[in-house]
Coordinates of C-alpha atoms in Angstrom, one line a residue:
M1 CA 66.3 157.4 -162.9
A2 CA 63.6 156.8 -165.4
F3 CA 64.3 159.8 -167.6
D4 CA 67.8 158.9 -168.9
H5 CA 69.0 160.0 -172.3
R6 CA 71.9 157.6 -172.1
K7 CA 69.7 154.7 -173.2
Y8 CA 69.5 156.3 -176.7
M9 CA 72.0 156.4 -179.5
A10 CA 72.3 159.2 -182.1
F11 CA 71.2 158.3 -185.6
K12 CA 74.3 157.9 -187.8
P13 CA 74.1 160.4 -190.7
I14 CA 74.9 159.6 -194.3
A15 CA 78.5 159.9 -195.3
K16 CA 77.7 162.1 -198.3
T17 CA 79.8 164.9 -199.7
D18 CA 78.1 165.3 -203.0
R19 CA 74.7 166.3 -201.9
R20 CA 72.9 168.6 -204.4
W21 CA 69.4 168.9 -202.8
P22 CA 70.2 171.9 -200.6
D23 CA 70.5 174.1 -203.7
K24 CA 67.2 172.9 -205.2
V25 CA 63.9 174.8 -205.1
I26 CA 60.6 173.1 -205.5
E27 CA 59.0 174.5 -208.6
K28 CA 56.2 172.1 -209.2
A29 CA 54.0 170.0 -207.0
P30 CA 54.7 166.3 -206.6
T31 CA 52.2 163.6 -207.4
W32 CA 50.0 163.4 -204.3
C33 CA 48.5 160.2 -202.8
A34 CA 46.0 160.5 -200.0
V35 CA 46.2 157.6 -197.6
D36 CA 43.4 158.8 -195.2
L37 CA 41.2 155.8 -195.9
R38 CA 44.0 153.3 -195.1
D39 CA 46.8 154.6 -193.0
G40 CA 44.7 157.3 -191.4
N41 CA 41.8 155.0 -190.8
Q42 CA 43.8 152.3 -189.1
A43 CA 45.1 154.8 -186.6
L44 CA 41.6 155.8 -185.4
V45 CA 40.3 154.7 -182.0
K46 CA 37.0 154.1 -183.8
P47 CA 37.5 153.2 -187.5
M48 CA 35.4 155.0 -190.1
S49 CA 32.0 153.6 -191.1
V50 CA 31.2 153.0 -194.8
A51 CA 29.3 156.2 -194.9
Q52 CA 32.2 158.1 -193.4
K53 CA 34.7 156.5 -195.8
Q54 CA 32.5 157.4 -198.8
R55 CA 32.2 161.0 -197.6
L56 CA 35.9 161.3 -197.2
F57 CA 36.6 159.6 -200.5
D58 CA 34.3 162.1 -202.3
L59 CA 36.0 165.0 -200.6
L60 CA 39.4 163.7 -201.8
V61 CA 38.1 163.5 -205.4
K62 CA 36.6 166.9 -205.1
L63 CA 40.0 168.4 -204.0
G64 CA 41.7 167.0 -207.0
F65 CA 43.6 163.9 -205.7
K66 CA 44.3 161.5 -208.6
E67 CA 45.7 158.7 -206.4
I68 CA 43.8 157.6 -203.3
E69 CA 44.7 154.7 -201.1
I70 CA 41.4 153.2 -200.0
G71 CA 42.4 150.4 -197.7
F72 CA 44.0 147.0 -196.9
P73 CA 41.3 144.8 -198.3
A74 CA 43.1 141.5 -197.8
A75 CA 43.4 142.2 -194.0
S76 CA 40.0 143.7 -193.3
Q77 CA 36.5 142.7 -194.5
P78 CA 35.2 146.3 -194.2
D79 CA 38.1 147.5 -196.4
F80 CA 37.3 144.7 -198.9
D81 CA 33.6 145.6 -198.9
F82 CA 34.4 149.3 -199.4
C83 CA 36.7 148.6 -202.3
R84 CA 34.0 146.5 -204.0
K85 CA 31.4 149.2 -203.3
L86 CA 33.4 151.9 -205.0
I87 CA 34.0 149.6 -208.1
E88 CA 30.6 148.1 -208.4
E89 CA 28.7 151.4 -207.8
N90 CA 31.0 153.1 -210.3
R91 CA 32.0 155.7 -207.8
I92 CA 35.6 156.1 -209.0
P93 CA 36.2 158.8 -211.6
D94 CA 38.0 157.7 -214.8
D95 CA 41.0 159.9 -213.9
V96 CA 41.4 158.6 -210.4
R97 CA 43.6 155.6 -209.5
I98 CA 42.7 153.8 -206.4
Q99 CA 45.5 152.2 -204.3
V100 CA 45.4 149.2 -202.0
L101 CA 48.0 147.9 -199.6
T102 CA 49.1 144.3 -199.0
Q103 CA 51.9 142.5 -197.3
A104 CA 54.2 140.4 -199.6
R105 CA 52.3 137.2 -198.7
P106 CA 50.7 135.0 -201.4
E107 CA 47.3 134.6 -199.8
L108 CA 47.0 138.4 -199.1
I109 CA 48.1 139.3 -202.7
E110 CA 45.5 136.9 -204.1
R111 CA 42.7 138.4 -202.0
T112 CA 43.9 141.9 -202.9
Y113 CA 43.3 141.3 -206.6
E114 CA 39.9 139.8 -205.9
A115 CA 38.9 143.1 -204.2
L116 CA 40.2 145.1 -207.2
E117 CA 38.4 143.1 -209.9
G118 CA 36.7 145.4 -212.4
A119 CA 38.7 148.5 -211.5
R120 CA 39.7 150.6 -214.4
R121 CA 42.9 151.9 -212.9
A122 CA 44.6 150.6 -209.7
I123 CA 47.8 150.6 -207.7
V124 CA 48.8 147.4 -205.9
H125 CA 51.0 148.5 -203.1
V126 CA 53.1 145.6 -201.7
Y127 CA 55.5 145.9 -198.8
N128 CA 57.8 144.0 -196.4
S129 CA 60.0 145.3 -193.7
T130 CA 63.7 145.6 -194.4
S131 CA 65.2 147.4 -191.4
T132 CA 68.0 146.0 -189.3
V133 CA 65.9 145.9 -186.1
Q134 CA 63.0 144.2 -187.9
R135 CA 65.2 141.6 -189.6
E136 CA 67.1 140.7 -186.4
Q137 CA 64.4 141.0 -183.7
V138 CA 61.1 140.5 -185.4
F139 CA 61.6 138.1 -188.4
G140 CA 64.9 136.5 -187.5
L141 CA 66.0 136.6 -191.1
D142 CA 69.2 137.6 -192.8
R143 CA 69.4 140.0 -195.8
D144 CA 68.8 137.2 -198.3
G145 CA 65.7 136.1 -196.5
I146 CA 64.2 139.6 -196.5
R147 CA 65.1 140.1 -200.2
D148 CA 63.4 136.8 -201.1
I149 CA 60.2 137.9 -199.5
A150 CA 60.2 141.1 -201.6
V151 CA 61.1 139.3 -204.8
N152 CA 58.5 136.5 -204.4
G153 CA 55.8 139.1 -203.6
A154 CA 56.8 141.1 -206.7
K155 CA 56.6 138.0 -208.8
L156 CA 53.1 137.2 -207.6
V157 CA 51.9 140.7 -208.0
K158 CA 53.0 140.7 -211.6
E159 CA 51.6 137.2 -212.3
I160 CA 48.2 137.7 -210.9
A161 CA 47.8 141.1 -212.7
T162 CA 47.8 139.2 -216.0
R163 CA 44.5 137.6 -215.0
Y164 CA 42.9 141.0 -215.1
P165 CA 43.9 142.5 -218.4
D166 CA 41.1 145.1 -218.4
T167 CA 42.7 147.0 -215.5
D168 CA 45.5 149.5 -216.0
W169 CA 47.9 148.3 -213.3
T170 CA 50.6 150.2 -211.4
F171 CA 52.9 148.3 -209.1
Q172 CA 54.2 149.9 -205.9
Y173 CA 56.8 148.5 -203.5
S174 CA 57.7 149.8 -200.1
P175 CA 60.8 148.7 -198.1
E176 CA 59.0 149.3 -194.8
S177 CA 61.1 151.0 -192.2
F178 CA 63.3 152.4 -194.9
T179 CA 64.9 155.0 -192.6
G180 CA 66.2 152.1 -190.4
T181 CA 67.5 150.1 -193.4
E182 CA 71.1 150.2 -194.6
L183 CA 71.1 152.1 -197.8
D184 CA 73.0 149.6 -199.8
F185 CA 70.6 146.9 -198.7
A186 CA 67.6 149.1 -199.5
A187 CA 68.9 149.6 -203.0
E188 CA 69.6 145.9 -203.4
V189 CA 66.0 145.0 -202.5
I190 CA 64.6 147.7 -204.7
D191 CA 66.7 146.6 -207.7
A192 CA 65.6 143.0 -207.2
V193 CA 61.9 144.0 -207.2
T194 CA 62.2 146.3 -210.3
A195 CA 64.1 143.5 -212.0
V196 CA 60.9 141.5 -211.8
W197 CA 58.6 144.3 -212.7
R198 CA 60.8 145.9 -215.4
P199 CA 59.6 149.5 -215.5
D200 CA 62.1 150.0 -218.3
Q201 CA 59.8 147.8 -220.4
G202 CA 56.7 149.9 -219.8
Q203 CA 55.3 148.6 -216.5
P204 CA 54.4 151.6 -214.3
V205 CA 56.3 151.3 -211.0
I206 CA 56.3 153.3 -207.8
I207 CA 59.1 152.8 -205.3
N208 CA 57.8 154.2 -202.0
L209 CA 60.4 155.1 -199.3
P210 CA 58.7 155.3 -196.0
A211 CA 59.9 157.0 -192.8
T212 CA 57.8 154.4 -191.0
V213 CA 59.4 155.8 -187.9
E214 CA 61.0 159.3 -188.1
M215 CA 64.5 158.6 -186.8
A216 CA 66.6 161.6 -187.7
T217 CA 66.4 165.2 -188.9
P218 CA 64.9 166.0 -192.3
N219 CA 68.2 166.7 -193.9
V220 CA 69.4 163.1 -193.2
F221 CA 66.2 161.8 -194.8
A222 CA 66.9 164.0 -197.8
D223 CA 70.4 162.5 -198.0
Q224 CA 68.9 159.0 -198.0
I225 CA 66.5 159.8 -200.8
E226 CA 69.1 161.4 -202.9
W227 CA 71.5 158.5 -202.4
I228 CA 68.8 156.0 -203.4
C229 CA 67.9 158.1 -206.5
D230 CA 71.6 158.1 -207.5
N231 CA 72.3 154.4 -206.9
I232 CA 69.3 152.3 -207.8
Q233 CA 68.9 150.8 -211.3
R234 CA 66.2 151.9 -213.8
R235 CA 65.7 155.2 -211.9
E236 CA 64.5 157.1 -214.9
H237 CA 61.6 154.7 -215.3
I238 CA 60.5 154.7 -211.7
S239 CA 58.4 157.1 -209.7
I240 CA 60.1 157.7 -206.3
S241 CA 57.6 158.2 -203.5
V242 CA 58.0 159.1 -199.9
H243 CA 55.7 158.5 -196.9
T244 CA 56.9 160.4 -193.9
H245 CA 55.7 160.0 -190.3
N246 CA 55.8 162.7 -187.7
D247 CA 57.5 161.1 -184.7
R248 CA 59.9 164.0 -184.5
G249 CA 57.4 166.6 -185.6
C250 CA 59.2 167.0 -188.9
A251 CA 57.1 165.0 -191.4
V252 CA 56.3 168.0 -193.7
A253 CA 59.8 169.3 -193.6
A254 CA 61.2 165.8 -194.4
A255 CA 58.8 165.4 -197.3
E256 CA 59.6 168.8 -198.7
L257 CA 63.4 168.1 -198.5
A258 CA 62.8 164.7 -200.1
V259 CA 61.2 166.3 -203.1
M260 CA 64.2 168.6 -203.4
A261 CA 66.3 165.5 -203.2
G262 CA 64.5 163.8 -206.1
A263 CA 61.2 162.3 -204.9
D264 CA 58.4 162.5 -207.4
R265 CA 55.5 161.6 -205.2
V266 CA 54.3 162.2 -201.7
E267 CA 51.9 160.2 -199.6
G268 CA 50.1 161.6 -196.6
T269 CA 46.7 162.4 -195.0
L270 CA 44.7 165.6 -195.2
M271 CA 45.3 166.8 -191.6
G272 CA 48.1 164.6 -190.6
N273 CA 46.2 161.9 -188.9
G274 CA 48.1 158.6 -188.6
E275 CA 49.9 156.2 -186.3
R276 CA 51.5 157.6 -183.2
T277 CA 52.1 161.3 -183.9
G278 CA 50.7 161.1 -187.4
N279 CA 51.4 161.1 -191.1
M280 CA 52.7 163.8 -193.4
D281 CA 50.0 166.6 -193.5
L282 CA 49.0 167.0 -197.1
V283 CA 47.1 170.2 -196.4
T284 CA 50.1 171.8 -194.9
M285 CA 52.6 170.8 -197.5
A286 CA 50.3 171.7 -200.4
M287 CA 49.6 175.1 -198.9
N288 CA 53.3 175.6 -198.3
L289 CA 53.9 175.2 -202.0
Y290 CA 50.9 177.5 -202.7
S291 CA 52.4 180.2 -200.5
Q292 CA 55.6 180.1 -202.6
G293 CA 53.7 180.6 -205.9
V294 CA 53.7 177.0 -206.8
D295 CA 50.4 175.4 -208.1
P296 CA 49.7 172.6 -205.6
T297 CA 47.3 171.0 -208.2
L298 CA 44.8 170.6 -205.4
D299 CA 41.8 173.0 -204.7
L300 CA 42.1 173.8 -201.0
S301 CA 40.0 177.0 -201.2
G302 CA 37.2 175.5 -199.1
M303 CA 39.2 174.9 -196.0
A304 CA 36.1 175.0 -193.7
E305 CA 34.6 172.1 -195.6
I306 CA 37.8 170.2 -195.5
T307 CA 38.1 170.5 -191.7
E308 CA 34.4 169.8 -191.2
V309 CA 34.5 166.5 -193.3
V310 CA 37.8 165.3 -191.7
E311 CA 36.6 166.0 -188.2
A312 CA 33.2 164.3 -188.9
C313 CA 34.9 161.2 -190.4
T314 CA 37.9 160.8 -188.0
E315 CA 36.1 162.2 -184.9
I316 CA 39.3 164.2 -184.2
S317 CA 39.1 168.0 -183.7
T318 CA 41.3 170.3 -185.6
H319 CA 43.8 172.1 -183.5
P320 CA 43.1 175.9 -183.5
R321 CA 46.7 176.5 -184.5
H322 CA 46.8 173.9 -187.2
P323 CA 48.7 175.5 -190.2
Y324 CA 46.3 177.1 -192.7
A325 CA 43.2 175.2 -191.4
G326 CA 43.0 176.1 -187.7
E327 CA 40.5 178.6 -186.4
L328 CA 43.2 181.0 -185.1
V329 CA 46.0 180.6 -187.6
F330 CA 45.2 183.9 -189.3
T331 CA 44.2 185.7 -186.1
A332 CA 46.3 188.4 -184.6
F333 CA 45.7 189.4 -180.9
S334 CA 49.0 191.2 -180.5
G335 CA 48.7 194.9 -180.8
S336 CA 51.9 195.4 -182.9
H337 CA 50.8 192.6 -185.3
Q338 CA 47.4 194.1 -185.7
D339 CA 48.8 197.5 -186.5
A340 CA 51.1 196.0 -189.1
I341 CA 48.4 194.0 -190.7
R342 CA 46.0 196.9 -190.8
K343 CA 48.6 199.2 -192.5
C344 CA 49.7 196.6 -195.0
L345 CA 46.1 195.8 -196.0
A346 CA 45.3 199.5 -196.4
R347 CA 48.2 199.9 -198.8
R348 CA 47.5 196.8 -200.8
K349 CA 45.9 197.1 -204.3
E350 CA 44.0 194.4 -206.1
G351 CA 46.4 192.4 -208.3
D352 CA 49.5 193.2 -206.1
V353 CA 51.7 190.2 -205.2
W354 CA 50.7 189.2 -201.6
N355 CA 53.1 190.9 -199.2
V356 CA 51.3 191.5 -195.9
A357 CA 53.0 191.4 -192.5
Y358 CA 52.2 188.3 -190.4
L359 CA 50.0 186.7 -193.0
P360 CA 51.9 184.2 -195.2
I361 CA 48.9 183.8 -197.5
D362 CA 45.7 185.8 -198.1
P363 CA 43.1 184.2 -195.8
F364 CA 40.5 184.8 -198.4
D365 CA 42.1 182.2 -200.6
V366 CA 41.1 179.4 -198.2
G367 CA 37.6 180.8 -197.6
R368 CA 38.5 182.8 -194.5
R369 CA 37.1 186.3 -193.9
Y370 CA 39.1 189.4 -193.0
E371 CA 36.8 189.7 -190.0
E372 CA 38.7 186.8 -188.5
V373 CA 42.2 188.3 -189.0
V374 CA 42.1 190.8 -186.2
R375 CA 40.5 189.9 -182.9
I376 CA 40.8 191.8 -179.7
N377 CA 41.8 190.7 -176.2
S378 CA 43.9 192.3 -173.4
Q379 CA 47.0 191.8 -175.5
S380 CA 45.7 193.9 -178.4
G381 CA 46.7 197.5 -179.1
K382 CA 45.5 200.5 -180.9
G383 CA 45.9 199.2 -184.4
G384 CA 43.7 196.2 -183.8
V385 CA 40.9 198.2 -182.2
A386 CA 41.1 200.8 -185.0
Y387 CA 41.0 198.1 -187.6
V388 CA 37.9 196.5 -186.2
L389 CA 36.0 199.9 -186.2
E390 CA 37.1 200.6 -189.7
R391 CA 36.3 197.1 -191.0
D392 CA 32.9 196.7 -189.4
Y393 CA 31.6 200.2 -188.8
D394 CA 33.5 202.4 -191.3
I395 CA 34.8 204.5 -188.4
S396 CA 38.4 205.8 -188.8
L397 CA 40.0 207.2 -185.7
P398 CA 42.9 209.6 -185.5
R399 CA 46.0 208.2 -183.9
W400 CA 45.6 210.0 -180.6
L401 CA 42.1 208.6 -180.2
Q402 CA 43.3 205.1 -181.3
I403 CA 45.7 205.2 -178.4
E404 CA 43.2 206.5 -175.9
F405 CA 40.3 204.2 -176.9
S406 CA 42.6 201.1 -177.0
K407 CA 43.1 201.6 -173.2
V408 CA 39.3 201.6 -172.7
V409 CA 39.1 198.3 -174.6
Q410 CA 42.0 196.8 -172.8
R411 CA 40.5 197.5 -169.4
E412 CA 37.3 195.8 -170.5
A413 CA 39.2 192.8 -171.8
E414 CA 41.2 192.5 -168.6
T415 CA 38.0 192.7 -166.5
D416 CA 36.2 190.2 -168.7
G417 CA 39.2 188.0 -169.0
G418 CA 38.6 186.9 -172.6
E419 CA 38.2 188.1 -176.2
I420 CA 36.2 191.3 -177.0
D421 CA 34.0 191.0 -180.1
S422 CA 33.3 193.7 -182.6
H423 CA 29.9 194.5 -181.2
T424 CA 31.3 195.1 -177.8
I425 CA 34.1 197.4 -179.2
H426 CA 31.5 199.5 -181.0
R427 CA 29.3 199.7 -177.8
L428 CA 32.3 200.8 -175.8
F429 CA 33.1 203.5 -178.3
E430 CA 29.5 204.7 -178.4
D431 CA 29.3 204.8 -174.6
R432 CA 32.6 206.5 -174.1
Y433 CA 32.7 208.9 -177.0
L434 CA 29.5 209.1 -179.0
K435 CA 26.9 209.2 -176.4
V436 CA 25.0 212.5 -176.4
H437 CA 23.2 213.7 -173.3
S438 CA 19.9 215.4 -174.1
D439 CA 20.9 218.6 -172.3
W440 CA 24.0 218.9 -174.6
E441 CA 22.4 218.0 -177.9
L442 CA 23.0 220.4 -180.7
R443 CA 19.7 221.8 -181.9
S444 CA 20.8 224.4 -184.5
Y445 CA 23.7 226.6 -185.4
D446 CA 24.3 229.8 -187.4
L447 CA 27.8 230.9 -188.3
H448 CA 28.6 234.2 -189.9
R449 CA 32.1 235.0 -191.1
D450 CA 33.3 238.6 -191.3
D451 CA 36.6 240.5 -191.2
E452 CA 37.0 239.7 -187.5
G453 CA 36.4 236.0 -187.8
V454 CA 33.4 233.9 -187.1
R455 CA 30.3 234.8 -185.0
A456 CA 28.5 231.7 -183.8
D457 CA 24.9 231.6 -182.7
V458 CA 24.2 228.1 -181.4
V459 CA 21.2 226.4 -179.7
V460 CA 21.8 223.4 -177.5
G461 CA 19.7 221.4 -175.1
T462 CA 16.1 219.9 -175.2
D463 CA 13.1 221.3 -176.9
A464 CA 11.7 222.1 -173.5
S465 CA 14.8 223.8 -172.2
P466 CA 16.9 225.1 -175.1
V467 CA 20.0 227.2 -174.3
R468 CA 21.3 229.8 -176.7
L469 CA 25.0 230.5 -176.9
E470 CA 26.8 233.3 -178.7
G471 CA 30.5 233.8 -179.2
R472 CA 33.3 234.9 -181.5
G473 CA 36.5 233.4 -182.7
L474 CA 38.8 232.7 -185.6
G475 CA 36.8 229.6 -186.4
A476 CA 33.6 227.8 -185.4
V477 CA 35.3 225.7 -182.6
E478 CA 37.0 228.8 -181.1
A479 CA 33.7 230.9 -181.4
V480 CA 31.6 228.2 -179.6
S481 CA 34.4 227.6 -177.0
E482 CA 34.4 231.3 -176.2
A483 CA 30.6 231.2 -175.7
L484 CA 30.9 228.2 -173.4
E485 CA 33.8 229.9 -171.4
A486 CA 31.7 233.0 -171.0
R487 CA 28.6 231.2 -169.8
F488 CA 30.3 228.8 -167.4
G489 CA 33.4 230.7 -166.4
I490 CA 35.7 227.9 -167.6
T491 CA 38.8 227.7 -169.7
I492 CA 38.9 225.5 -172.8
A493 CA 42.0 224.5 -174.7
V494 CA 41.7 222.4 -177.8
E495 CA 44.4 219.8 -177.9
A496 CA 43.4 217.7 -180.9
Y497 CA 40.7 217.9 -183.4
D498 CA 40.0 215.7 -186.5
E499 CA 37.2 215.4 -189.0
F500 CA 36.4 212.5 -191.3
A501 CA 34.0 212.1 -194.2
L502 CA 32.3 208.7 -194.0
G503 CA 31.7 206.3 -196.8
E504 CA 28.4 205.7 -198.6
G505 CA 25.7 203.6 -197.0
T506 CA 26.1 205.1 -193.6
N507 CA 23.4 207.1 -191.7
A508 CA 25.9 209.9 -191.0
N509 CA 28.2 211.5 -193.5
A510 CA 30.9 212.9 -191.1
L511 CA 32.7 211.9 -187.9
A512 CA 34.5 214.5 -185.7
C513 CA 36.8 213.7 -182.8
I514 CA 38.0 216.3 -180.3
R515 CA 40.2 216.4 -177.2
L516 CA 40.0 219.3 -174.9
T517 CA 41.5 220.5 -171.6
V518 CA 38.7 222.1 -169.6
N519 CA 39.9 223.7 -166.4
G520 CA 42.9 221.4 -166.4
Q521 CA 40.7 218.2 -167.0
Q522 CA 41.3 216.3 -170.2
C523 CA 38.1 215.4 -172.0
S524 CA 37.6 213.6 -175.3
A525 CA 34.5 213.0 -177.4
A526 CA 33.4 212.1 -180.9
A527 CA 30.2 212.7 -182.8
L528 CA 28.5 211.5 -186.0
A529 CA 26.4 213.9 -188.0
E530 CA 25.2 214.7 -191.5
D531 CA 27.9 217.4 -192.0
T532 CA 31.3 218.0 -190.5
T533 CA 30.3 221.3 -188.7
S534 CA 27.4 219.6 -186.9
A535 CA 29.7 216.7 -185.9
T536 CA 32.4 219.0 -184.7
L537 CA 30.1 221.2 -182.6
Q538 CA 28.4 218.1 -181.1
A539 CA 31.8 216.6 -180.2
L540 CA 32.8 219.8 -178.5
F541 CA 29.6 219.9 -176.4
S542 CA 29.9 216.3 -175.4
A543 CA 33.5 216.8 -174.3
V544 CA 32.7 219.9 -172.2
A545 CA 29.8 218.0 -170.6
Q546 CA 32.3 215.6 -169.2
A547 CA 33.8 218.5 -167.2
V548 CA 30.8 220.5 -166.1
G549 CA 28.2 217.7 -165.8
T550 CA 25.8 215.9 -168.2
D551 CA 22.8 218.1 -167.0
M552 CA 22.9 221.5 -168.6
P553 CA 23.4 224.0 -165.7
S554 CA 20.6 226.5 -165.2
A555 CA 21.2 230.2 -165.8
E556 CA 21.6 230.7 -162.1
K557 CA 24.0 227.7 -161.8
A558 CA 26.0 229.1 -164.8
V559 CA 26.4 232.4 -163.0
E560 CA 27.7 230.4 -159.9
L561 CA 30.2 228.5 -162.1
A562 CA 31.3 231.7 -163.7
D563 CA 31.8 233.4 -160.3
A564 CA 33.6 230.4 -159.0

């Protein structure tokens, strides 16, 4: 059997009874370091061109990143050339610190400093693997041998930096495959490195703890981070960084819990691109903080530009359900969701704390339009349909008509098999409820009120064949209904009737919606007009036309209908 879980062994959790991180809350953003141009680039099928790298670097600067890893210049000539281009063309802002990666090997460290010559501020990021499996199966070294690699690399990093005194240097060390390294050994190596660099004497030092392979649940990673923070020397002088990968799909969660556990800094890529299943997604984590009222210190308001640039540079499409950035992440097709969103938005006032059902943040904050929030397909309900008409056409429907019209839209969606756009919804509403047949078009009306109620004198039809109707009732609808009943010998019962004044900027000032039972047949119609009375009477005529026919019966036919 190929699919056999018995070949795997559960990751052993940390024996830790004094954990404090579960009670912590993230109240400020960590220091961010974007590694799109190194870790992200090396994971691409087709690595980025110089132009693509420059475009992505410029975007990262624009978003507010102050630390950007730009490559592995000692291992790649294109990375070396790009590093030189940024420095020689003065493309690095004064407040941005570039970072480059190198293995703890002498010739690579030498080459790394050559690439960085002339930089104002830079981070030299040196690493070697410390995990049990790497020691035993890849390098064939014991603990002392692995520690010596790290220490010798640290010494060389410090020594060569003195040759370039005009650069403000930060040293960074990563025990690669930290999650697979025994914690006591990880601390031993870290202490040996910082004993060389002496952050307690003023040298800026970052210790980066990578989940090179995500091996356990995020809470276990948080335990590892808290243990290291509690047990390494010179902690108060060191920036603890994490670099989580997404093998288990938990890179963002692991990074967030790591910050709760004491990490000061987070590395990742804008949309999570990286080796295997990817890196920690900077957009998602930063926006998660934003949604909790924490300033992410990054400007992610232009999400469309971010996705466009990342897609163009990586040639990887953004998933439509990607958190915060995907095309559909703020879109509700479900009828109950649409109804809740519509009601919450209607109640919300400018300046209120955001509290809208199904929307963790205001889509407007990341450059999305409210038009994208509610979209209609066969799963949609009355609330979504009503919201689209209100949003795009300033048409408010009574609840009974919302229910009735949503079924019309749903049938169309089921027949079409896809999404129904706003224009189609409006067309369906016009065809089903607003269409006025010429023989039933209201020409004029004259209403007189006296002690007995209302006397209606109404003209309907075409200029060539006008029909005059006269009737009495307690109100205009009842009076005109009485006239129609008398002319056609029908019975009319008004079941529902609503009038709405429309907003400014529309051709009509009023909308009327009416539902009748005519000789046992249910008929509904709506009408737009300059005044509520005209709209109401037109809606009444259009509804009756559904029962007696769209062509106005002649006088003789009217007699026949009455006799029948």
